[in-house]
Coordinates of C-alpha atoms and ligand atoms in Angstrom, one line a residue:
Chain A
M1348 CA -6.2 19.3 10.5
L1349 CA -3.4 21.4 9.1
H1350 CA -3.6 25.2 9.5
I1351 CA -2.0 26.7 6.4
Y1352 CA -0.9 30.3 5.8
C1353 CA -1.7 31.5 2.3
P1354 CA 1.0 34.0 1.3
Y1355 CA -1.4 35.7 -1.1
C1356 CA -4.4 35.9 1.3
E1357 CA -2.0 36.6 4.1
E1358 CA -4.1 34.6 6.5
Y1359 CA -4.2 31.1 8.1
R1360 CA -7.0 28.9 6.7
E1361 CA -8.1 25.4 7.3
E1362 CA -6.6 22.5 5.3
E1363 CA -9.9 21.8 3.6
E1364 CA -9.6 25.0 1.5
F1365 CA -6.4 23.7 0.0
R1366 CA -5.2 21.0 -2.4
P1367 CA -1.6 19.6 -2.2
K1368 CA 0.0 19.5 -5.6
G1369 CA 3.3 17.6 -5.1
E1370 CA 7.0 18.4 -5.2
A1371 CA 7.8 22.0 -6.1
H1372 CA 10.6 23.6 -8.2
I1373 CA 10.6 20.9 -10.9
A1374 CA 11.6 22.6 -14.1
R1375 CA 10.1 21.5 -17.4
P1376 CA 12.9 20.5 -19.9
A1377 CA 13.8 23.8 -21.7
E1378 CA 14.3 22.1 -25.1
P1379 CA 11.7 19.4 -25.5
E1380 CA 13.0 18.1 -28.9
A1381 CA 16.5 17.7 -27.5
T1382 CA 15.5 16.0 -24.3
S1383 CA 16.3 12.3 -23.9
D1384 CA 13.7 9.7 -22.8
E1385 CA 15.5 9.4 -19.5
A1386 CA 15.2 13.1 -18.8
W1387 CA 11.5 13.1 -19.8
G1388 CA 10.9 10.1 -17.5
D1389 CA 12.7 11.8 -14.7
Y1390 CA 10.8 15.1 -15.2
L1391 CA 7.4 13.3 -15.3
F1392 CA 7.6 10.5 -12.8
F1393 CA 10.7 10.4 -10.5
R1394 CA 10.4 12.3 -7.3
K1395 CA 12.6 13.1 -4.2
N1396 CA 9.9 11.8 -1.8
P1397 CA 12.0 12.7 1.2
R1398 CA 11.5 11.6 4.7
G1399 CA 12.0 15.1 6.3
L1400 CA 11.9 18.5 4.7
H1401 CA 9.8 18.7 1.5
H1402 CA 9.3 21.7 -0.7
E1403 CA 5.9 21.3 -2.2
Q1404 CA 3.1 23.1 -4.1
W1405 CA -0.3 23.9 -2.6
Y1406 CA -3.3 25.3 -4.4
H1407 CA -5.8 27.6 -2.5
A1408 CA -8.7 25.9 -4.2
A1409 CA -11.6 27.4 -2.0
G1410 CA -9.8 30.7 -1.5
C1411 CA -7.8 32.9 -3.9
R1412 CA -7.2 30.0 -6.3
K1413 CA -3.5 30.7 -6.5
F1414 CA -0.6 28.2 -6.4
F1415 CA 2.1 28.8 -3.7
N1416 CA 4.8 26.7 -2.1
A1417 CA 5.4 25.3 1.4
T1418 CA 8.2 23.7 3.2
R1419 CA 6.8 20.9 5.3
D1420 CA 8.2 18.1 7.5
T1421 CA 6.8 14.9 6.1
V1422 CA 7.1 13.1 9.4
S1423 CA 5.7 15.6 11.9
Y1424 CA 3.7 17.3 9.1
Q1425 CA 4.7 20.7 10.6
I1426 CA 4.7 23.5 8.0
L1427 CA 7.8 25.6 8.4
E1428 CA 7.1 28.3 5.9
T1429 CA 5.0 29.1 2.9
Y1430 CA 6.1 31.3 0.0
K1431 CA 4.8 32.6 -3.3
A1432 CA 5.2 30.8 -6.6
G1433 CA 8.6 31.8 -8.2
Q1434 CA 10.3 32.4 -4.8
Q1435 CA 12.9 30.1 -3.2
P1436 CA 12.6 28.4 0.2
T1437 CA 14.6 29.7 3.2
V1438 CA 14.2 26.6 5.3
T1439 CA 16.2 23.9 3.6
A1440 CA 18.1 20.8 4.7
A1441 CA 21.4 22.5 3.6
A1442 CA 20.6 25.6 5.6
R1443 CA 19.7 23.5 8.7
A1444 CA 23.0 21.6 8.4
A1445 CA 25.0 24.8 8.1
Q1446 CA 23.2 26.3 11.1
A1447 CA 23.8 23.2 13.2
A1448 CA 27.5 23.1 12.1
G1449 CA 27.8 26.9 13.0
K1450 CA 26.6 26.2 16.5
G1451 CA 29.0 23.3 16.8
V1452 CA 26.1 20.9 17.4
A1453 CA 26.9 18.5 14.7
K1454 CA 29.9 16.3 15.5
Chain B
M1238 CA 7.8 -27.2 12.8
Q1239 CA 4.9 -28.3 14.9
H1240 CA 2.0 -29.3 12.6
Y1241 CA -1.3 -27.7 13.5
S1242 CA -4.4 -29.9 13.5
G1243 CA -7.7 -30.4 15.2
F1244 CA -6.2 -33.3 17.0
G1245 CA -3.2 -31.2 18.2
L1246 CA -5.7 -28.6 19.6
V1247 CA -7.3 -31.3 21.7
K1248 CA -4.0 -32.7 22.8
H1249 CA -2.7 -29.3 23.9
G1250 CA -6.0 -28.7 25.6
L1251 CA -5.1 -31.5 28.0
S1252 CA -2.0 -29.6 29.1
H1253 CA -3.9 -26.3 29.4
H1254 CA -2.3 -25.0 26.2
E1255 CA 1.0 -24.3 28.0
N1256 CA 3.3 -26.3 25.7
W1257 CA 2.8 -24.8 22.3
Q1258 CA 6.1 -24.4 20.4
R1259 CA 7.3 -20.9 19.5
M1260 CA 6.2 -20.0 16.0
W1261 CA 9.7 -18.9 14.9
R1262 CA 13.2 -18.5 16.3
N1263 CA 14.9 -15.2 17.2
P1264 CA 18.3 -15.8 15.7
V1265 CA 21.6 -13.9 15.9
P1266 CA 22.5 -12.4 12.4
K1267 CA 25.1 -14.4 10.5
S1268 CA 27.8 -12.4 8.7
Q1269 CA 26.8 -13.6 5.2
Y1270 CA 23.6 -14.7 3.5
D1271 CA 22.8 -15.8 -0.1
V1272 CA 19.8 -13.5 -0.1
I1273 CA 18.8 -10.7 2.2
V1274 CA 15.1 -9.5 2.1
V1275 CA 14.7 -6.0 3.6
G1276 CA 11.3 -5.5 5.1
G1277 CA 9.4 -8.1 7.1
G1278 CA 5.9 -7.3 5.9
G1279 CA 3.7 -9.9 4.1
H1280 CA 5.5 -9.4 0.8
G1281 CA 9.0 -9.8 2.3
L1282 CA 8.0 -12.8 4.3
A1283 CA 6.3 -14.4 1.4
T1284 CA 9.4 -13.8 -0.7
A1285 CA 11.6 -15.5 1.8
Y1286 CA 9.2 -18.4 2.1
Y1287 CA 9.0 -19.1 -1.6
L1288 CA 12.8 -18.6 -2.0
A1289 CA 13.2 -21.5 0.5
K1290 CA 10.3 -23.6 -0.6
V1291 CA 10.3 -23.3 -4.4
H1292 CA 14.0 -22.5 -5.1
G1293 CA 15.7 -24.3 -2.3
I1294 CA 17.6 -21.2 -1.2
T1295 CA 17.5 -21.3 2.6
N1296 CA 20.5 -19.2 3.5
V1297 CA 18.2 -16.2 3.7
A1298 CA 17.6 -13.4 6.2
V1299 CA 14.6 -11.1 6.5
V1300 CA 15.7 -7.8 8.0
E1301 CA 12.9 -5.9 9.7
K1302 CA 13.2 -2.7 11.6
G1303 CA 10.2 -3.2 13.8
W1304 CA 8.2 -6.4 14.3
L1305 CA 7.0 -8.8 11.6
G1306 CA 4.0 -7.6 9.7
G1307 CA 3.8 -4.3 11.7
G1308 CA 3.8 -2.0 8.6
N1309 CA 1.0 -1.8 6.1
T1310 CA 0.3 -5.5 6.4
A1311 CA -1.1 -4.9 9.9
R1312 CA -2.9 -1.7 8.9
N1313 CA -4.8 -2.7 5.7
T1314 CA -8.4 -3.5 5.3
T1315 CA -7.7 -6.9 3.7
I1316 CA -9.7 -6.7 0.5
V1317 CA -8.6 -9.4 -1.9
R1318 CA -9.7 -9.3 -5.6
S1319 CA -8.2 -9.8 -9.0
N1320 CA -10.6 -7.9 -11.3
Y1321 CA -8.0 -5.5 -12.8
L1322 CA -8.5 -4.1 -16.3
W1323 CA -5.1 -4.5 -18.1
D1324 CA -3.7 -8.0 -18.9
E1325 CA -0.4 -7.6 -17.1
A1326 CA -2.1 -6.5 -13.9
A1327 CA -4.9 -9.0 -14.2
W1328 CA -2.5 -11.9 -14.7
L1329 CA -0.4 -10.8 -11.7
Y1330 CA -3.3 -10.4 -9.3
E1331 CA -5.0 -13.6 -10.5
H1332 CA -1.7 -15.5 -9.9
A1333 CA -2.0 -14.3 -6.3
M1334 CA -5.7 -15.2 -6.2
K1335 CA -4.9 -18.8 -7.2
L1336 CA -2.3 -19.0 -4.4
W1337 CA -4.7 -17.5 -1.9
E1338 CA -7.2 -20.3 -2.7
G1339 CA -4.7 -23.0 -1.4
L1340 CA -2.8 -20.8 1.1
S1341 CA -4.1 -22.1 4.5
Q1342 CA -3.3 -25.7 3.4
D1343 CA 0.1 -24.8 2.0
L1344 CA 1.2 -22.9 5.1
N1345 CA -0.7 -25.2 7.6
Y1346 CA -1.9 -21.9 9.0
N1347 CA -5.4 -20.6 8.9
V1348 CA -5.3 -17.3 7.0
M1349 CA -9.1 -17.0 7.2
F1350 CA -9.4 -16.4 3.5
S1351 CA -13.1 -15.8 3.0
Q1352 CA -14.4 -15.6 -0.6
R1353 CA -17.4 -13.6 0.2
G1354 CA -17.4 -11.6 -3.0
V1355 CA -16.5 -8.0 -3.7
M1356 CA -18.9 -5.5 -5.3
N1357 CA -17.7 -2.3 -7.1
L1358 CA -20.6 0.1 -7.4
G1359 CA -21.5 2.2 -10.4
H1360 CA -23.3 5.5 -9.9
T1361 CA -23.1 7.2 -13.3
L1362 CA -23.5 6.1 -16.9
Q1363 CA -19.7 6.3 -17.3
D1364 CA -19.1 4.2 -14.2
M1365 CA -21.4 1.5 -15.7
R1366 CA -19.6 1.7 -19.1
D1367 CA -16.3 1.2 -17.3
I1368 CA -17.7 -1.7 -15.3
H1369 CA -18.9 -3.4 -18.5
R1370 CA -15.5 -2.9 -20.1
R1371 CA -13.6 -4.2 -17.1
V1372 CA -15.8 -7.2 -16.5
N1373 CA -15.5 -8.2 -20.2
A1374 CA -11.8 -7.8 -20.0
N1375 CA -11.7 -10.0 -16.9
R1376 CA -13.7 -12.7 -18.4
L1377 CA -11.5 -12.8 -21.5
N1378 CA -8.6 -13.4 -19.0
G1379 CA -10.5 -16.2 -17.4
I1380 CA -11.2 -14.2 -14.2
D1381 CA -14.7 -14.5 -12.8
G1382 CA -16.9 -11.4 -12.9
E1383 CA -20.5 -10.3 -13.5
V1384 CA -22.3 -7.0 -14.1
L1385 CA -25.2 -6.6 -11.7
D1386 CA -28.1 -4.3 -12.2
V1387 CA -29.5 -2.4 -9.2
K1388 CA -32.1 -5.1 -8.4
Q1389 CA -29.4 -7.7 -8.2
V1390 CA -27.3 -5.4 -6.0
Q1391 CA -30.1 -4.9 -3.6
E1392 CA -30.7 -8.6 -3.3
I1393 CA -27.1 -9.2 -2.3
V1394 CA -27.0 -6.2 0.1
P1395 CA -30.5 -5.5 1.3
I1396 CA -29.4 -2.9 3.8
M1397 CA -27.9 -0.5 1.2
D1398 CA -29.9 2.5 0.1
C1399 CA -30.4 1.7 -3.6
S1400 CA -33.3 4.1 -4.1
P1401 CA -33.2 6.6 -6.9
N1402 CA -33.5 9.5 -4.4
T1403 CA -29.9 9.5 -3.2
R1404 CA -27.5 12.1 -4.4
Y1405 CA -25.6 9.5 -6.4
P1406 CA -28.1 6.6 -7.0
V1407 CA -26.6 3.1 -7.4
L1408 CA -27.1 2.1 -11.0
G1409 CA -25.4 -1.3 -10.8
A1410 CA -22.1 -3.0 -9.9
S1411 CA -19.3 -5.3 -10.9
W1412 CA -19.2 -8.5 -8.8
Q1413 CA -16.4 -10.9 -8.3
P1414 CA -17.6 -13.9 -6.4
R1415 CA -14.1 -15.4 -5.8
A1416 CA -12.9 -12.1 -4.2
G1417 CA -13.1 -11.5 -0.4
V1418 CA -11.0 -10.8 2.6
A1419 CA -8.3 -12.6 4.7
R1420 CA -6.8 -12.2 8.1
H1421 CA -3.9 -9.8 7.6
D1422 CA -1.8 -10.8 10.7
A1423 CA -2.3 -14.5 10.0
V1424 CA -0.8 -14.0 6.5
A1425 CA 2.4 -12.5 7.9
W1426 CA 2.6 -15.0 10.7
G1427 CA 1.9 -18.0 8.5
Y1428 CA 4.6 -17.0 6.0
A1429 CA 7.0 -16.2 8.9
R1430 CA 6.4 -19.6 10.5
G1431 CA 6.8 -21.4 7.2
A1432 CA 10.0 -19.5 6.2
D1433 CA 11.6 -20.0 9.7
A1434 CA 10.9 -23.8 9.5
L1435 CA 12.7 -24.0 6.2
G1436 CA 15.8 -22.2 7.8
V1437 CA 15.2 -18.5 7.0
D1438 CA 16.5 -16.2 9.7
L1439 CA 13.9 -13.6 10.7
L1440 CA 15.8 -10.6 12.1
Q1441 CA 13.5 -8.2 13.9
Q1442 CA 14.4 -4.9 15.5
T1443 CA 17.1 -4.7 12.8
E1444 CA 17.0 -1.5 10.7
V1445 CA 18.8 -1.1 7.4
T1446 CA 20.7 2.2 7.5
G1447 CA 22.7 1.9 4.3
F1448 CA 24.0 -0.3 1.6
R1449 CA 27.6 -1.4 1.0
I1450 CA 28.2 -1.0 -2.7
S1451 CA 31.4 -1.6 -4.6
G1452 CA 32.0 -1.4 -8.4
G1453 CA 28.3 -0.9 -9.0
K1454 CA 27.4 -4.1 -7.2
V1455 CA 25.8 -4.5 -3.7
L1456 CA 27.7 -6.4 -1.1
G1457 CA 25.5 -6.1 1.9
V1458 CA 23.5 -3.9 4.3
E1459 CA 24.6 -1.7 7.2
T1460 CA 22.2 -2.1 10.1
N1461 CA 21.8 -0.9 13.7
R1462 CA 23.1 -4.4 14.6
G1463 CA 26.2 -4.2 12.4
Y1464 CA 27.0 -5.1 8.8
I1465 CA 25.4 -8.1 7.2
G1466 CA 26.7 -9.4 3.8
G1467 CA 24.3 -10.6 1.1
K1468 CA 25.0 -11.7 -2.5
T1469 CA 21.5 -10.7 -3.6
I1470 CA 19.3 -8.2 -1.9
G1471 CA 15.6 -7.7 -2.3
V1472 CA 14.0 -4.5 -0.8
V1473 CA 10.3 -4.8 0.1
T1474 CA 9.7 -1.8 2.3
A1475 CA 6.5 -0.3 1.0
G1476 CA 6.1 3.4 2.1
N1477 CA 9.8 3.6 3.0
S1478 CA 11.1 2.4 -0.4
G1479 CA 12.1 5.9 -1.4
V1480 CA 14.2 6.2 1.7
L1481 CA 16.0 2.9 0.9
A1482 CA 16.5 3.9 -2.7
K1483 CA 18.1 7.2 -1.6
M1484 CA 20.6 5.1 0.5
A1485 CA 21.5 3.2 -2.6
G1486 CA 21.9 6.4 -4.6
F1487 CA 18.9 6.5 -7.0
R1488 CA 15.3 7.8 -7.0
L1489 CA 12.1 6.0 -7.7
P1490 CA 8.9 7.1 -9.4
L1491 CA 7.1 6.9 -6.1
E1492 CA 5.5 9.1 -3.5
S1493 CA 4.6 8.1 0.0
H1494 CA 1.2 9.1 1.3
P1495 CA -0.8 8.4 4.4
L1496 CA -3.7 6.1 3.9
Q1497 CA -6.3 5.8 6.7
A1498 CA -8.8 3.2 7.8
L1499 CA -11.2 2.8 10.8
V1500 CA -13.3 0.2 12.5
S1501 CA -16.5 0.3 14.4
E1502 CA -17.5 -1.4 17.6
P1503 CA -18.3 -5.1 17.0
M1504 CA -21.9 -5.8 16.0
K1505 CA -24.1 -8.8 15.0
P1506 CA -23.6 -9.9 11.4
I1507 CA -25.1 -7.4 9.0
L1508 CA -23.0 -7.3 5.9
D1509 CA -21.7 -10.5 4.4
T1510 CA -19.8 -9.1 1.4
V1511 CA -17.5 -6.2 0.5
V1512 CA -19.0 -3.1 -1.0
M1513 CA -16.7 -0.5 -2.7
S1514 CA -17.6 2.7 -4.4
N1515 CA -15.1 4.7 -6.4
H1516 CA -17.6 7.5 -7.1
V1517 CA -18.7 8.4 -3.6
H1518 CA -15.3 7.2 -2.4
G1519 CA -15.6 4.7 0.4
Y1520 CA -15.7 1.0 1.1
V1521 CA -16.9 -1.2 3.9
S1522 CA -16.9 -4.9 5.0
Q1523 CA -17.6 -6.6 8.3
S1524 CA -14.9 -8.6 10.0
D1525 CA -15.5 -12.0 11.5
K1526 CA -15.2 -10.2 14.9
G1527 CA -18.2 -8.1 13.9
D1528 CA -16.6 -4.6 13.4
L1529 CA -17.3 -2.6 10.3
V1530 CA -14.0 -2.1 8.4
I1531 CA -14.1 1.2 6.5
G1532 CA -11.6 3.0 4.3
A1533 CA -11.2 5.2 1.3
G1534 CA -8.6 7.3 -0.4
I1535 CA -5.1 8.6 0.5
D1536 CA -4.3 12.0 2.0
G1537 CA -3.2 14.1 -0.9
Y1538 CA 0.1 15.3 0.6
N1539 CA 3.3 13.3 1.0
G1540 CA 3.8 11.9 4.5
Y1541 CA 5.6 9.3 6.6
G1542 CA 3.8 10.0 9.8
Q1543 CA 1.4 6.9 9.8
R1544 CA -1.5 9.2 10.4
G1545 CA -3.6 11.4 8.1
S1546 CA -6.2 14.3 8.2
Y1547 CA -9.6 14.2 9.8
S1548 CA -11.1 15.7 6.7
T1549 CA -10.3 12.6 4.8
I1550 CA -12.0 10.4 7.4
E1551 CA -15.0 12.7 7.4
H1552 CA -15.5 12.4 3.6
T1553 CA -15.2 8.7 3.8
L1554 CA -17.9 8.5 6.5
Q1555 CA -20.2 10.8 4.6
A1556 CA -20.0 8.3 1.7
I1557 CA -20.7 5.3 3.9
V1558 CA -23.6 6.9 5.7
E1559 CA -25.1 8.0 2.3
L1560 CA -25.0 4.3 1.2
F1561 CA -25.9 2.8 4.5
P1562 CA -28.1 5.3 6.4
M1563 CA -28.5 2.7 9.2
F1564 CA -24.8 2.9 10.0
S1565 CA -25.2 6.6 11.1
R1566 CA -25.7 5.4 14.6
V1567 CA -22.7 3.0 14.8
R1568 CA -19.9 4.2 17.0
M1569 CA -16.3 4.0 15.7
N1570 CA -13.7 2.3 17.7
R1571 CA -10.3 2.9 16.2
Q1572 CA -8.7 4.9 13.4
W1573 CA -5.2 4.6 12.0
G1574 CA -3.0 5.3 9.1
G1575 CA -0.3 3.5 7.1
I1576 CA 2.2 4.9 4.6
V1577 CA 1.6 3.7 1.1
D1578 CA 4.0 4.0 -1.8
T1579 CA 1.9 5.3 -4.7
C1580 CA 3.1 4.8 -8.3
P1581 CA 2.0 7.1 -11.2
D1582 CA 0.2 4.3 -13.0
A1583 CA -1.2 2.6 -9.8
C1584 CA 0.8 -0.6 -10.5
P1585 CA 3.7 -2.0 -8.6
I1586 CA 7.5 -1.9 -9.4
I1587 CA 9.2 -5.3 -9.4
S1588 CA 12.5 -4.6 -10.8
A1589 CA 16.3 -4.7 -11.1
T1590 CA 17.9 -1.3 -10.2
P1591 CA 21.0 0.6 -11.3
V1592 CA 22.9 -1.3 -8.6
G1593 CA 23.9 -4.9 -9.4
G1594 CA 22.4 -7.6 -7.2
L1595 CA 19.9 -5.1 -5.7
F1596 CA 16.2 -5.6 -6.5
F1597 CA 13.1 -3.6 -5.4
N1598 CA 9.5 -4.8 -5.0
C1599 CA 7.4 -1.7 -4.2
G1600 CA 4.8 0.7 -5.4
W1601 CA 1.9 -1.5 -4.4
G1602 CA 0.4 1.6 -2.9
T1603 CA -3.1 1.3 -1.6
G1604 CA -3.8 -2.2 -2.8
G1605 CA -0.9 -4.7 -2.3
F1606 CA -2.3 -6.9 0.4
K1607 CA -4.3 -8.9 -2.1
A1608 CA -1.2 -9.6 -4.1
T1609 CA 0.9 -10.8 -1.1
P1610 CA 1.3 -14.5 -2.2
G1611 CA 1.8 -13.7 -5.9
S1612 CA 4.2 -10.8 -5.2
G1613 CA 6.3 -13.0 -3.0
H1614 CA 6.2 -15.9 -5.5
V1615 CA 7.3 -13.9 -8.5
F1616 CA 9.9 -11.8 -6.5
A1617 CA 11.4 -15.0 -5.1
A1618 CA 11.9 -16.3 -8.7
T1619 CA 13.3 -12.9 -9.7
L1620 CA 15.9 -13.0 -6.9
A1621 CA 16.7 -16.7 -7.4
E1622 CA 17.3 -16.3 -11.2
G1623 CA 18.7 -12.8 -11.2
K1624 CA 16.1 -11.8 -13.8
A1625 CA 12.5 -11.0 -13.8
H1626 CA 9.8 -13.7 -13.6
P1627 CA 7.6 -13.5 -16.8
L1628 CA 4.7 -12.1 -14.8
A1629 CA 6.9 -9.5 -13.1
A1630 CA 8.8 -8.4 -16.3
P1631 CA 6.2 -5.8 -17.4
F1632 CA 6.5 -4.1 -13.9
S1633 CA 10.1 -3.1 -14.5
I1634 CA 11.1 0.4 -13.5
D1635 CA 12.1 1.0 -17.2
R1636 CA 8.4 1.6 -18.0
F1637 CA 8.7 5.1 -16.6
I1638 CA 11.3 5.9 -19.3
S1639 CA 9.9 3.9 -22.2
G1640 CA 6.3 5.1 -21.5
K1641 CA 4.9 1.6 -21.4
L1642 CA 2.8 2.3 -18.3
I1643 CA 0.1 -0.1 -17.1
D1644 CA -2.5 2.5 -16.2
E1645 CA -4.9 1.0 -13.7
H1646 CA -6.2 4.3 -12.4
G1647 CA -9.4 4.2 -14.4
A1648 CA -10.0 0.6 -13.4
A1649 CA -9.9 1.3 -9.6
G1650 CA -10.2 4.8 -8.2
V1651 CA -10.3 3.3 -4.7
A1652 CA -7.7 0.8 -5.3
H1653 CA -7.7 -1.7 -2.5
Ligands
FAD313 C1 -5.2 1.8 5.6 C2 -4.8 0.9 4.5 C3 -5.7 0.1 3.9 C4 -5.3 -0.8 2.9 N1 -6.3 -1.6 2.4 C5 -5.9 -2.6 1.5 C6 -6.9 -3.5 1.0 O1 -8.1 -3.5 1.4 N2 -6.5 -4.5 0.1 C7 -5.2 -4.5 -0.4 O2 -4.9 -5.3 -1.2 N3 -4.3 -3.6 0.1 C8 -4.6 -2.7 1.0 N4 -3.6 -1.8 1.5 C9 -2.3 -1.8 0.9 C10 -1.5 -3.0 1.6 O3 -1.5 -2.8 3.0 C11 0.0 -2.9 1.1 O4 0.1 -2.7 -0.3 C12 0.7 -4.2 1.5 O5 0.4 -4.6 2.8 C13 2.2 -3.9 1.4 O6 2.9 -5.1 2.0 P1 4.4 -5.0 2.2 O7 4.8 -6.3 2.9 O8 5.1 -4.6 1.0 O9 4.6 -3.7 3.2 P2 4.7 -3.6 4.8 O10 3.7 -4.5 5.5 O11 4.5 -2.1 5.1 O12 6.1 -4.0 5.1 C14 7.3 -3.2 4.9 C15 8.2 -3.4 6.1 O13 9.4 -2.8 5.8 C16 9.9 -2.4 7.0 N5 11.0 -1.4 6.8 C17 10.9 -0.2 6.4 N6 12.1 0.5 6.4 C18 13.0 -0.5 6.8 C19 14.4 -0.4 7.0 N7 15.1 0.7 6.8 N8 15.0 -1.5 7.5 C20 14.3 -2.7 7.8 N9 13.0 -2.7 7.6 C21 12.3 -1.7 7.1 C22 8.7 -1.8 7.8 O14 8.9 -1.8 9.2 C23 7.6 -2.8 7.3 O15 7.4 -3.8 8.3 C24 -4.0 -0.9 2.5 C25 -3.0 -0.1 3.1 C26 -3.4 0.8 4.2 C27 -2.4 1.6 4.8
ZN314 ZN1 -5.2 32.3 -0.8

């Protein structure tokens, strides 16, 4: 059972109160008329589906009923952060790589 | 290959079963193959078998990171049916069904295919309308199917609560008599043994870590055992397909989710068919060993961890106990998860890719076991010819750009 921190309720709640809603930060094509079939297909169907860090949307269905984002590891399922809709993640693959390089861990 | 027969069993009995031949070799990788199949699940092994058997291409390797059939093939609940709504899907799954019907003989290996029938219950007026529509579509495609009323349902499954007093009363069902179950491990092992006998190299404990690509064409795979060259490469890695696509530099319209199942302690025979319900979301059958085999839907979040959430299991068991109150006292024995590659239209992808010579067969999601023989058969033809087999052509990745989806969601909410 996942224990999820809702950034709006500012509390940890049980997974059953929430619904996962897939990859976050996907922008709808700004000019629909000028968008190619490839770009529409990409927007609608193609996903990063990473094995590792995933930035994803969650919906607090049985709580405040707001959408927010989470960064979660798709192998361990550990949630590393949750943040409000419209905000950007701080835990990212790039940030981790930079941190590791800074410490001289990565060879 | 040693031929299996009743006589052979008696003969080996005389030497205390100590002289059975190994089922397949454990070869050292060659440096170059005509075809490399990545992923040694049922689909990959069937692909290799039909490449050798139907197309005479025997310089083939199956590259598997773990052990043969240890992925979703070993984790699934083995429901086999072909009653899909849309023509393209119905033809593909029915192609598989016809191969299932002769598979044990073809492989000389008992895959324990048992056509005990599959029942899809309807609990609402709309469920029943959808069932009528689907059964009619099936019959127009020459696929067996019947619509049962609640009395007929009760005759086939006397232990199910079909009274009008339940929260979601059973109103009727679709019934496919030729559908049923098969032994999942035997399917992988039978294809592996058959492929090995025809000269295919089965390379276990060999993980693909990258592709060597030059001028837009694939040359081979990098593995933990070194580089292996291949003229044509077919990737059949189910839940890990997105990871392999990333290695080759493109994305797929797939998301990987945990799908769980559980089995009870073994019991005396009590259920001789397969009962599925999309509406209350659960399904159950009884294995030949006697355990109840139970499953339902995916966990909603993406995951590669081969385990899911307890809440999903809890909902499944609520549905099963509602349908079969007598099962409330059965103890569960084991629970597990597999990683399924779900596609937006709940249909597979059998397709060329942006990289020349590199093909993918994936997206079978929650319901690909039933397709194993057909999937291998059409993918082998696709790899041998370099272009899609007619039954595979509608399942090209291009449909997510053209919009020509094959939307099977309505036809099978619990798609196993
Ligand atoms: C709980 C559960 C219940 C199910 N129930 C049913 C059902 O009742 N009926 C039905 O029809 N379907 C069912 N399915 C779906 C079915 O199991 C799958 O669609 C089908 O088995 C997929 O077969 P496959 O050979 O493509 O995949 P797999 O058997 O998963 O094989 C893929 C293989 O690729 C290997 N691999 C991955 N990455 C690499 C790499 N980098 N290098 C080398 N090898 C790699 C894996 O180790 C694995 O062995 C169920 C699935 C689950 C999880
Ligand atoms: Zn909240």
